[in-house]
GROMACS .gro file of C-alpha atoms in nm:
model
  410
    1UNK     CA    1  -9.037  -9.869   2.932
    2UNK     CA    2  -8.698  -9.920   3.073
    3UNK     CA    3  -8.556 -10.165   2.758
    4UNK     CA    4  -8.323  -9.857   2.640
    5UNK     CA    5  -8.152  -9.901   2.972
    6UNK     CA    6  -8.148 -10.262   3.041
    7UNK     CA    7  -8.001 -10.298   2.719
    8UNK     CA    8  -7.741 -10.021   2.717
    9UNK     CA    9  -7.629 -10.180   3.078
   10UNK     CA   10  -7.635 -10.531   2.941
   11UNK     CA   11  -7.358 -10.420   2.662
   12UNK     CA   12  -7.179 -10.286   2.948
   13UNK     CA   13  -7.207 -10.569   3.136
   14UNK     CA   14  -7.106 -10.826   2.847
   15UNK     CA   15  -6.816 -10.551   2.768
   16UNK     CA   16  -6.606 -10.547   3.093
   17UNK     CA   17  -6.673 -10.925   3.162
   18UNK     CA   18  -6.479 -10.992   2.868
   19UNK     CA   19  -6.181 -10.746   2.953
   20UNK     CA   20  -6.161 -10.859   3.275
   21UNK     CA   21  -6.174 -11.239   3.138
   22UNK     CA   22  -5.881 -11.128   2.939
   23UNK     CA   23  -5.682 -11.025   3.199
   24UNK     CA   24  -5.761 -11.326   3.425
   25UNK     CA   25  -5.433 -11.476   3.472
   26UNK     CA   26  -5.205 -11.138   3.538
   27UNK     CA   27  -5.540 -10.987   3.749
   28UNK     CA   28  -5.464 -11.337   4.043
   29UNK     CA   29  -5.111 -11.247   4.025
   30UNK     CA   30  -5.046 -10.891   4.084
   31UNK     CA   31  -5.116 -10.657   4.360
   32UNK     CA   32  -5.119 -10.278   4.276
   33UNK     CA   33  -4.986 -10.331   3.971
   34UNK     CA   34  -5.289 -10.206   3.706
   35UNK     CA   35  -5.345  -9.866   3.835
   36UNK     CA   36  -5.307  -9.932   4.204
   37UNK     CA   37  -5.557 -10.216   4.179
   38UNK     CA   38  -5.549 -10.543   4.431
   39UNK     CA   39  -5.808 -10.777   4.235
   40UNK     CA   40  -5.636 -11.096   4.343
   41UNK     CA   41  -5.674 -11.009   4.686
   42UNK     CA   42  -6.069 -10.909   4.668
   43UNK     CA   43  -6.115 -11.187   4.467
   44UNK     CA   44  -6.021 -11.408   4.764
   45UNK     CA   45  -6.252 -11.168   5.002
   46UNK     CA   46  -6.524 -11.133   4.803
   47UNK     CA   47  -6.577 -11.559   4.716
   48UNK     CA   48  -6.286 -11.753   4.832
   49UNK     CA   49  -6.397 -12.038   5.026
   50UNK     CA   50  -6.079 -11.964   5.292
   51UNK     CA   51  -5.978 -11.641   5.425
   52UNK     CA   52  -5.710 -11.716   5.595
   53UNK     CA   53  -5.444 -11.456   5.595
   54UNK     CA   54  -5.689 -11.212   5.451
   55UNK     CA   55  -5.789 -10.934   5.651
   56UNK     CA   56  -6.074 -10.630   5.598
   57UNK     CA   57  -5.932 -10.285   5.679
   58UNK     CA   58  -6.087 -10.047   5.866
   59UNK     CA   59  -6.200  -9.795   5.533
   60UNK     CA   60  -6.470 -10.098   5.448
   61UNK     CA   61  -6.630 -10.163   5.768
   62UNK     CA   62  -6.839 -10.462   5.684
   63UNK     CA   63  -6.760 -10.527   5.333
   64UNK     CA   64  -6.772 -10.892   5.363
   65UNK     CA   65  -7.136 -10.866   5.469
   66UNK     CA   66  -7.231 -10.734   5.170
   67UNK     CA   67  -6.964 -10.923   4.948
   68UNK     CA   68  -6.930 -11.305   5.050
   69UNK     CA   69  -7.293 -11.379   5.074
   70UNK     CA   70  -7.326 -11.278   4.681
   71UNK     CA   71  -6.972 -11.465   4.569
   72UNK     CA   72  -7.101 -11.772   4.757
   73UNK     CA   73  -7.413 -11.767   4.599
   74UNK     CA   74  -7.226 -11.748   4.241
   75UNK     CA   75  -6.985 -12.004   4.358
   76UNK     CA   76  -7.286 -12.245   4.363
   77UNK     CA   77  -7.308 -12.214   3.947
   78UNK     CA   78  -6.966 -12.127   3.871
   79UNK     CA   79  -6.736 -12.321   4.115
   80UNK     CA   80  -6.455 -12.039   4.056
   81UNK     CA   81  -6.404 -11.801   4.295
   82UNK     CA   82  -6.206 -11.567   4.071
   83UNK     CA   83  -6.541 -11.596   3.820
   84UNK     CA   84  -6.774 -11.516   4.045
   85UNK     CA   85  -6.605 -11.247   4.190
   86UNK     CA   86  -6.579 -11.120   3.804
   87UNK     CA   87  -6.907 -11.168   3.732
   88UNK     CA   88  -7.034 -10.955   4.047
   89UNK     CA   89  -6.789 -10.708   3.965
   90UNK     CA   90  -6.874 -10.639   3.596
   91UNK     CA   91  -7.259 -10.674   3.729
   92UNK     CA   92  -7.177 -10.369   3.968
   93UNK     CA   93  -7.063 -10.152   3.638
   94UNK     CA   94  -7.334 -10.236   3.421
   95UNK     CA   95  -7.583 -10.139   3.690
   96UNK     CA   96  -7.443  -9.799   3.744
   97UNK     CA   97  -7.516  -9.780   3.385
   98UNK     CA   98  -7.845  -9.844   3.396
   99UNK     CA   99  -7.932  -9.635   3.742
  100UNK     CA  100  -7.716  -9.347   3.567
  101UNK     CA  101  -7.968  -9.408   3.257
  102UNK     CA  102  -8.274  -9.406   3.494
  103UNK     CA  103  -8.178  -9.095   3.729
  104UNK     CA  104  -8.129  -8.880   3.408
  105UNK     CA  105  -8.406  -9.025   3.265
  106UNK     CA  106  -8.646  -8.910   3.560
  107UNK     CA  107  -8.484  -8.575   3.556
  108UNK     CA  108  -8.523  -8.459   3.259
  109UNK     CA  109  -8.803  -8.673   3.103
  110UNK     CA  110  -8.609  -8.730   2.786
  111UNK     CA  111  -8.487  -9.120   2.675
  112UNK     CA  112  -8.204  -8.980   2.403
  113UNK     CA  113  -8.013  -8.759   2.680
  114UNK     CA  114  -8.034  -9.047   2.925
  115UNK     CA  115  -7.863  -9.292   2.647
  116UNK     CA  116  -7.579  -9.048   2.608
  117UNK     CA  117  -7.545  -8.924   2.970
  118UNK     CA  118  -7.538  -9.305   3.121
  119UNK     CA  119  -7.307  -9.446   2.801
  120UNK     CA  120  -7.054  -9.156   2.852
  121UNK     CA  121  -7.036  -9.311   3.209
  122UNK     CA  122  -7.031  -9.633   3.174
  123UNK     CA  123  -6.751  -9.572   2.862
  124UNK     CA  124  -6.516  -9.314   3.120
  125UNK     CA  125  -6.166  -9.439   3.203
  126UNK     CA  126  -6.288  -9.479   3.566
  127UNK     CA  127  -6.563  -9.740   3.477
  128UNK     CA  128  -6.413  -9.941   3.208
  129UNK     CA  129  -6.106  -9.993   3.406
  130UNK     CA  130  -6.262 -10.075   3.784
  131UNK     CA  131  -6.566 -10.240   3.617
  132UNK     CA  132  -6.360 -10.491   3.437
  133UNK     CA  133  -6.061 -10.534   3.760
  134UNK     CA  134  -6.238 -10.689   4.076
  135UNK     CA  135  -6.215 -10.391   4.336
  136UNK     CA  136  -6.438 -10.263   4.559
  137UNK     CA  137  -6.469  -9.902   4.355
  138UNK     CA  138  -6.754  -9.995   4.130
  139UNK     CA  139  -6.949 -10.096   4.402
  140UNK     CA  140  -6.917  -9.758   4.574
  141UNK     CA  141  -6.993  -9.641   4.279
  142UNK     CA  142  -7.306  -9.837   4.243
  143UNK     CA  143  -7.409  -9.739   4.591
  144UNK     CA  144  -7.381  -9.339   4.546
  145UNK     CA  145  -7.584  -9.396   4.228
  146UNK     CA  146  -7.863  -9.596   4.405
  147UNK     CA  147  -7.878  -9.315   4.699
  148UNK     CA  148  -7.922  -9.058   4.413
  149UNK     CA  149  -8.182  -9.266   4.247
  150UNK     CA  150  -8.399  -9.306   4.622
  151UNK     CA  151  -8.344  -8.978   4.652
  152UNK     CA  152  -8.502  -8.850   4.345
  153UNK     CA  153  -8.891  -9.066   4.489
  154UNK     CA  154  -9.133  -8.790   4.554
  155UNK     CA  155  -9.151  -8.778   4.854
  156UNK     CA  156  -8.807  -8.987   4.919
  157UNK     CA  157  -8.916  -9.193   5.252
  158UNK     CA  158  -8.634  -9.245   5.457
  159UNK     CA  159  -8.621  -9.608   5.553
  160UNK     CA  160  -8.435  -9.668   5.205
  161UNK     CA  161  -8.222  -9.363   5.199
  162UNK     CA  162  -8.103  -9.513   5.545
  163UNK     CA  163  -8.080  -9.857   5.397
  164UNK     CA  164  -7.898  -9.727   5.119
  165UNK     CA  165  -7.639  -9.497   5.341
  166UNK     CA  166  -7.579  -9.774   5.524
  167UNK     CA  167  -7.498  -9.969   5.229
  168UNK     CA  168  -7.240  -9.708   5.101
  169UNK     CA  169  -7.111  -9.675   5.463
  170UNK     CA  170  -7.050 -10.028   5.480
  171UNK     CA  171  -6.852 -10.073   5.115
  172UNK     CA  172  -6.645  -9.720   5.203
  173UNK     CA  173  -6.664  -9.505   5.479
  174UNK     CA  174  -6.551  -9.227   5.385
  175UNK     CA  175  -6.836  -9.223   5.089
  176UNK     CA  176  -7.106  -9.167   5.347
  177UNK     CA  177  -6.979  -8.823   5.329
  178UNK     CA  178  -7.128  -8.747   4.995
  179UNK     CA  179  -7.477  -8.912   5.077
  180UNK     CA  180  -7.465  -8.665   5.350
  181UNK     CA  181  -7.409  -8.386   5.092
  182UNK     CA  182  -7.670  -8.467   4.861
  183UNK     CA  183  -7.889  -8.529   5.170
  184UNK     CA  184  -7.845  -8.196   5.269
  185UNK     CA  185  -7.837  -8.039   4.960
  186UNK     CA  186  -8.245  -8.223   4.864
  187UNK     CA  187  -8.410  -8.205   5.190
  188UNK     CA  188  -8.242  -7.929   5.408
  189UNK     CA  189  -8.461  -8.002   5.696
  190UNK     CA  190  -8.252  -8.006   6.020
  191UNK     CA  191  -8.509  -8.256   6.167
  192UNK     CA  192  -8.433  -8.501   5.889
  193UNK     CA  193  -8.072  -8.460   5.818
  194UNK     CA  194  -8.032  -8.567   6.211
  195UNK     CA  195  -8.264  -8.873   6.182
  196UNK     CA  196  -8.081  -8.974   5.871
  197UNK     CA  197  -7.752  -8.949   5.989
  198UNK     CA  198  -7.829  -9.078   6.345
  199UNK     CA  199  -8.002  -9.401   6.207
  200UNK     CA  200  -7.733  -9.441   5.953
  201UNK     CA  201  -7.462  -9.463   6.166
  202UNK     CA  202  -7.634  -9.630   6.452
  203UNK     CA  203  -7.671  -9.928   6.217
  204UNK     CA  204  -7.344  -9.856   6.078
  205UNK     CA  205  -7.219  -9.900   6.402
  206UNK     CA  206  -7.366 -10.221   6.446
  207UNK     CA  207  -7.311 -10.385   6.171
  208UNK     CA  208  -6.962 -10.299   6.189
  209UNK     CA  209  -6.938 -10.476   6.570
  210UNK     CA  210  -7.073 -10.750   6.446
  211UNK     CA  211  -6.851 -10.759   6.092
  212UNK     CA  212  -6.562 -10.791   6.322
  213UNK     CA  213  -6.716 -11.042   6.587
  214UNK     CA  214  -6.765 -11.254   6.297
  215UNK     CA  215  -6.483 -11.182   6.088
  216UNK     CA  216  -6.200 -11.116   6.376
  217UNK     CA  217  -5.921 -11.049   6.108
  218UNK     CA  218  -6.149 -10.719   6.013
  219UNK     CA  219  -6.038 -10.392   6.142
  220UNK     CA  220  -6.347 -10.206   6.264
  221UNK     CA  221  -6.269  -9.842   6.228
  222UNK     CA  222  -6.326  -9.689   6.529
  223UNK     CA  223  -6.065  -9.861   6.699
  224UNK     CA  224  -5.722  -9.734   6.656
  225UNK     CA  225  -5.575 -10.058   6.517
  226UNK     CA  226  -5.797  -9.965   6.227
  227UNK     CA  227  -5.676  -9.629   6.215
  228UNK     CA  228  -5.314  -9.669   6.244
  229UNK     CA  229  -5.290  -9.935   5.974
  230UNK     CA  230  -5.401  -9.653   5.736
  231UNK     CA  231  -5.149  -9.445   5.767
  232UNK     CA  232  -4.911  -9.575   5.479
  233UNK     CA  233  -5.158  -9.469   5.272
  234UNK     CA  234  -5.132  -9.068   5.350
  235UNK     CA  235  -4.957  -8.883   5.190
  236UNK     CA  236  -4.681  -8.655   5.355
  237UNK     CA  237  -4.751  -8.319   5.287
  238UNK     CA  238  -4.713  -8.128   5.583
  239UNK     CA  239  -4.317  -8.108   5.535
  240UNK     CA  240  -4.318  -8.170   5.142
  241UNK     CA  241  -4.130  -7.933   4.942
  242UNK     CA  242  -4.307  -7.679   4.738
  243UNK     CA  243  -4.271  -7.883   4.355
  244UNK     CA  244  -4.417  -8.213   4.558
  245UNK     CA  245  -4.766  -8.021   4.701
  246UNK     CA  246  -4.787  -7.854   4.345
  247UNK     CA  247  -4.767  -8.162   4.144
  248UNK     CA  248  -4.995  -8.352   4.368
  249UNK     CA  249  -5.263  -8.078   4.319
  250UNK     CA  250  -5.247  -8.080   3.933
  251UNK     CA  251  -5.210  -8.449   3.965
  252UNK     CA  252  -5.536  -8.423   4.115
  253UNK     CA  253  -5.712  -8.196   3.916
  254UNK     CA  254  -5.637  -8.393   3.592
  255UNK     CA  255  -5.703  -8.728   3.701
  256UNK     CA  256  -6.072  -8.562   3.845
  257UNK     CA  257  -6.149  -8.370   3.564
  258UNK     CA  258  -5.964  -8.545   3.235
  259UNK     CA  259  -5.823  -8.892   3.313
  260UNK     CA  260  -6.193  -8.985   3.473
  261UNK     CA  261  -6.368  -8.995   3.118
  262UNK     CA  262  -6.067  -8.964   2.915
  263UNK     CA  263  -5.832  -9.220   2.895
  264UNK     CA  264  -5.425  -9.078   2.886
  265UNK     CA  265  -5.090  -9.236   2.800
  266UNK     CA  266  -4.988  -9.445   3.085
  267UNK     CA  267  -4.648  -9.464   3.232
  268UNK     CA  268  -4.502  -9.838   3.279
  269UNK     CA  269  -4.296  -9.889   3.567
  270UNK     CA  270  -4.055 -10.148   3.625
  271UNK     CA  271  -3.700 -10.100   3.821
  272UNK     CA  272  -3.834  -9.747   3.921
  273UNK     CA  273  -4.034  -9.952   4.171
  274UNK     CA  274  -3.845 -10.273   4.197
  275UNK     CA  275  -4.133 -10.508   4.061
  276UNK     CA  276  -4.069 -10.817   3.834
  277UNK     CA  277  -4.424 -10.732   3.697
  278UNK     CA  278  -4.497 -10.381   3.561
  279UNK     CA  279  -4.676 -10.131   3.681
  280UNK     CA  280  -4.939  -9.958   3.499
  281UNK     CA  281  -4.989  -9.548   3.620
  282UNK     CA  282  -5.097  -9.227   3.515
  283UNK     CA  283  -4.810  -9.083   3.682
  284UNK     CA  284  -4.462  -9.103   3.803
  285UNK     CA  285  -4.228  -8.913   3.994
  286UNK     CA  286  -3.853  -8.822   3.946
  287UNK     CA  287  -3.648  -8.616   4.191
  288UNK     CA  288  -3.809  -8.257   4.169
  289UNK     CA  289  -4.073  -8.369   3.905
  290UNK     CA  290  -4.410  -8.492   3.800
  291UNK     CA  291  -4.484  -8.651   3.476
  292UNK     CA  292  -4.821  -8.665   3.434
  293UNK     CA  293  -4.967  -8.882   3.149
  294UNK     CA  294  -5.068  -8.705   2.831
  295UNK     CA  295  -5.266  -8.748   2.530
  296UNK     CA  296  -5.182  -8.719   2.135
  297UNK     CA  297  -5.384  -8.797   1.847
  298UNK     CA  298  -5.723  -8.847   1.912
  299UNK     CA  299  -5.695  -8.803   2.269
  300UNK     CA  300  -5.625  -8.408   2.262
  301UNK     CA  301  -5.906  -8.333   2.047
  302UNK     CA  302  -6.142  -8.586   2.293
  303UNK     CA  303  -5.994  -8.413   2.601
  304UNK     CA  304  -6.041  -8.068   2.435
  305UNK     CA  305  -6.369  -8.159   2.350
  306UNK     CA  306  -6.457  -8.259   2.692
  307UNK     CA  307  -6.298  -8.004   2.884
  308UNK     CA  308  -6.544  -7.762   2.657
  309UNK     CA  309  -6.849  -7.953   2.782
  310UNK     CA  310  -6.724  -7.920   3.163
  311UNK     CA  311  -6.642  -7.535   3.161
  312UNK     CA  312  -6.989  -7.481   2.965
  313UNK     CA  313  -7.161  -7.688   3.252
  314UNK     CA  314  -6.973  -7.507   3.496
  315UNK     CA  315  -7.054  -7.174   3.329
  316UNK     CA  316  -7.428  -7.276   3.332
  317UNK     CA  317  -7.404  -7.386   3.687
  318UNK     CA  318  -7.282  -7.029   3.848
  319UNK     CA  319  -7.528  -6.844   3.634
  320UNK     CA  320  -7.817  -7.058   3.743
  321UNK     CA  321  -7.705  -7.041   4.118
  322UNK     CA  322  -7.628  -6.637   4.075
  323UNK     CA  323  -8.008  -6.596   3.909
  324UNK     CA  324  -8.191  -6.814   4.155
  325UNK     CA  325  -8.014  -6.858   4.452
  326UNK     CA  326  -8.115  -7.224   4.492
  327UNK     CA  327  -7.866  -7.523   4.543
  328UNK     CA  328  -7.969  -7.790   4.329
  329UNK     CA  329  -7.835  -8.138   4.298
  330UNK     CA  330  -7.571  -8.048   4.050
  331UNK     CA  331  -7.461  -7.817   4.380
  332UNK     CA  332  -7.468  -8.143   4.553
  333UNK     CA  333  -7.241  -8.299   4.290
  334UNK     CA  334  -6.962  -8.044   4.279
  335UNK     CA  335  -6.938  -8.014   4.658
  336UNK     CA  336  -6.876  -8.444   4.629
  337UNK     CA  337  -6.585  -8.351   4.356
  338UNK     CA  338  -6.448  -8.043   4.618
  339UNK     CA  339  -6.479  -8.359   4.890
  340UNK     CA  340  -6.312  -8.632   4.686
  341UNK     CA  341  -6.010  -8.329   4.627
  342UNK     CA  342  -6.019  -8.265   4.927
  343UNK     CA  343  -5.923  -8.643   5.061
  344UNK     CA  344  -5.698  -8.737   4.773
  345UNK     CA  345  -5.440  -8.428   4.851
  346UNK     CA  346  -5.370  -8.608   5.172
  347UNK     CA  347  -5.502  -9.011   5.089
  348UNK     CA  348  -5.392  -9.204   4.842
  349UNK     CA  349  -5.142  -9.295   4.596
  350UNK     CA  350  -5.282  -9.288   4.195
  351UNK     CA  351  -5.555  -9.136   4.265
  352UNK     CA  352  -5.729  -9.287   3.960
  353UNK     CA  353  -5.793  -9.576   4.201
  354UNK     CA  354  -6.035  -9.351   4.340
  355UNK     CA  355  -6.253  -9.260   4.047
  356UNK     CA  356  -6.572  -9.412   4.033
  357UNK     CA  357  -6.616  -9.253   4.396
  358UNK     CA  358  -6.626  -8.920   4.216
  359UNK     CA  359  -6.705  -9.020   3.798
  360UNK     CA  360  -7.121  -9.020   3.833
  361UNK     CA  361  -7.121  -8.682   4.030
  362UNK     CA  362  -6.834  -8.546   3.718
  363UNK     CA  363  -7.081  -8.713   3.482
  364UNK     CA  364  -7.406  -8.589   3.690
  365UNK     CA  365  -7.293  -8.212   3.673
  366UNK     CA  366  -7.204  -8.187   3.339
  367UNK     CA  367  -7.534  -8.364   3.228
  368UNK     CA  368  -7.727  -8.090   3.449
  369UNK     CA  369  -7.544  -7.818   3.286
  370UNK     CA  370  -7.587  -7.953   2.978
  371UNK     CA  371  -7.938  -7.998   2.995
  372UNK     CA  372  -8.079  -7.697   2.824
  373UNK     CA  373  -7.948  -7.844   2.499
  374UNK     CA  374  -8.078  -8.174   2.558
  375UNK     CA  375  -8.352  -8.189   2.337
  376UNK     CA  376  -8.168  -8.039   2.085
  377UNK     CA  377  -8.109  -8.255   1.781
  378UNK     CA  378  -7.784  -8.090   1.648
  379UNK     CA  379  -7.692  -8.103   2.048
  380UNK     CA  380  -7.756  -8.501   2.026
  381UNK     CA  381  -7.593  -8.597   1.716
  382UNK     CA  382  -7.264  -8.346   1.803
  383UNK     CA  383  -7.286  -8.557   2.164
  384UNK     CA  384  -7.271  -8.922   1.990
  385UNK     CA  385  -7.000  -8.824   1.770
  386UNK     CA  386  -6.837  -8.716   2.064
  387UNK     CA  387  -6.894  -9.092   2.205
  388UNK     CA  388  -6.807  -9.272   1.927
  389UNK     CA  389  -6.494  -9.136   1.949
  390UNK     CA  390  -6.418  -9.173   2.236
  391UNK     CA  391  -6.530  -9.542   2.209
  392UNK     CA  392  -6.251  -9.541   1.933
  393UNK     CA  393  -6.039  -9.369   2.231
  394UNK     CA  394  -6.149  -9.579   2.493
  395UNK     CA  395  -6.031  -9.938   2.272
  396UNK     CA  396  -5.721  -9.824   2.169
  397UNK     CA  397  -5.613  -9.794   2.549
  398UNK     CA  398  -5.732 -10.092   2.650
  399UNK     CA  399  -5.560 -10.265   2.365
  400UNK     CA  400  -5.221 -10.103   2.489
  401UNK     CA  401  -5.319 -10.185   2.846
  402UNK     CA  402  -5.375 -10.546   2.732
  403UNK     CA  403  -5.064 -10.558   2.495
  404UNK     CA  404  -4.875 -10.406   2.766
  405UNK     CA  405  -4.941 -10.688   3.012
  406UNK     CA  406  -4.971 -10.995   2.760
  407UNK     CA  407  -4.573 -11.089   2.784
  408UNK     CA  408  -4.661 -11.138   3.146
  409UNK     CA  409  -4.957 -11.391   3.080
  410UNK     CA  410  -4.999 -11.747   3.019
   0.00000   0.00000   0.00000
């Protein structure tokens, strides 16, 4: 019954395992370089056998809970830290596949629209990039998937909604937020948004005292050692000029609603940022400007094409909450992409980094939109093309991405 998944996860799986095997040797050597990414320093958190000098900061409060007992237990088979932590990583992306495959699935009772909803997700920008890079985004990703999924049950008990919150809590913090959306959103019962929440955090809470009793170079975050170490990463807005605020929000806004599924032109930075090794972004800034990446070719008519499908979901979404007044989990899903908007004006440098925090619940709301058509056969075939395409797309960036960074690998 599940085989179409398993299987369209398992290509997934086998896909970003061997990009990220490609990239091996630049991926241990460079911090922030590929899109803001640091996979040489989670590779040493997640299955290093030392981690000395390594610390956890306070936005994953225990992170190595959930991460080292896995990367030890590949380390057993492997003996290769940087392997294991690969193998976990692109095991993360292909299981979002095949929860985004299930969740649609259950939803709307069809096997066709789940195969196209969870491959446009597992082929977006966001996932082939942070599925293939060791980071800790996929497994957010994963997490917010799996709370969707336990929240679908009828009835949904709450023990693994808790354990599940917990789990997203623990990878991100700030994540939590949307589990408390969609919470909300499904079961707007007062009495049960409190005991959610409360036993959430109360393990939270715990877990995160212990995290840093065993782990003392952790940050727990509700000290203000954790706290102030964060603040590099905000951005200064409050006393930006007027071009900065306005190029941050349409930075924003494209990376959310294009750049997630869509891969653009990247920008490759060298002495703009004083780095022997370059740096890969979707973005760069010159005095009084923006330049955001664009597309050509095959890329306009895919980001046309796509843009289409998101107004037309959006379209069906106001009509549907103007006729019957009910907030619905695609409600739920564009109050998590107002939230992620929200936090990336002030947090952050490429946002991009960010993604798969906010790619299923982009993916999620178009798919409900969508949905009227999704028996449709004309619908379905007009929706492959669209992915084969954009698997055409997809290659061709990640063959300039690779070709990009191969003078700088063994």
């Amino acid at each position: 019954e599940k085989a179409p998944g398993l299987l369209l996860a398992l290509f997934f799986y086998v896909f970003y395992l061997w990009i990220g095997s490609q990239m091996r040797d630049f991926n241990m050597r460079q911090v922030d370089n590929v899109f803001d990414s640091d996979p040489a320093s989670w590779v040493h958190r997640i299955a290093s056998p030392d981690l000395a000098g390594k610390e956890m900061r306070g936005p994953h409060p225990f992170a190595y809970f959930i991460f080292r007992p896995l990367g030890w237990f590949l380390n057993f088979f492997t003996r290769d830290p940087f392997l294991s932590a690969m193998l976990l990583n692109a095991l993360a992306g292909g299981a979002c596949v095949f929860l985004a495959w299930l969740f649609i699935k259950r939803q709307f009772q069809s096997v066709a629209y789940a195969l196209l909803i969870a491959g446009l997700l597992g082929m977006s920008t966001s996932h082939l990039v942070l599925g293939s890079i060791v980071e800790t985004y996929i497994f957010s990703a994963f997490a917010l998937i799996l709370f969707c999924v336990i929240l679908q049950s009828n009835p949904p008990s709450l023990a693994p909604l808790v354990a599940s919150g917990a789990l997203t809590f623990g990878i991100t913090l700030t994540n939590f937020v949307q589990n408390a959306i969609a919470f909300l959103v499904a079961r707007p019962r007062w009495r049960e948004i409190v005991r959610f929440a409360g036993w959430t955090v109360a393990i939270a809470f715990i877990l995160t005292y212990l995290h840093a009793a065993w782990y003392p170079s952790s940050k727990p975050f509700f000290l203000m050692s954790g706290i102030q170490n964060e603040g590099k990463f905000f951005a200064e807005l409050l006393d930006a000029p007027e071009w900065r605020i306005k190029g941050r929000i349409l930075l924003l806004s494209r990376t959310i609603l294009l750049y997630t599924v869509v891969a653009p032109n990247f920008h490759v930075l060298r002495e703009e940022v004083g780095s022997t090794l370059p740096e890969l972004r979707f973005f760069k800034i010159t005095p009084g400007t923006f330049h955001y990446g664009g597309y050509d070719g095959w890329g306009d008519a895919l980001a046309a094409v796509w843009a289409l499908l998101f107004l037309t979901a959006a379209v069906a979404f106001a009509w549907n909450l103007a006729r019957d007044r009910k907030a619905g989990l695609s409600f739920a899903f564009a109050l998590c992409l107002a939230f992620n908007f929200a936090l990336h004006m002030i947090y952050g440098e490429e946002p991009f980094l960010y993604s798969p925090d906010w790619a299923y619940a982009l993916v999620f709301f178009v798919a409900f939109g969508l949905s009227p058509f999704r028996n449709n056969r004309y619908f379905q075939a007009g929706f492959l093309t669209f992915l084969a395409v954009l698997a055409y797309h997809q290659w061709q960036f990640l063959r300039a991405v690779l070709q990009t960074l191969l003078p700088y690998m063994n």
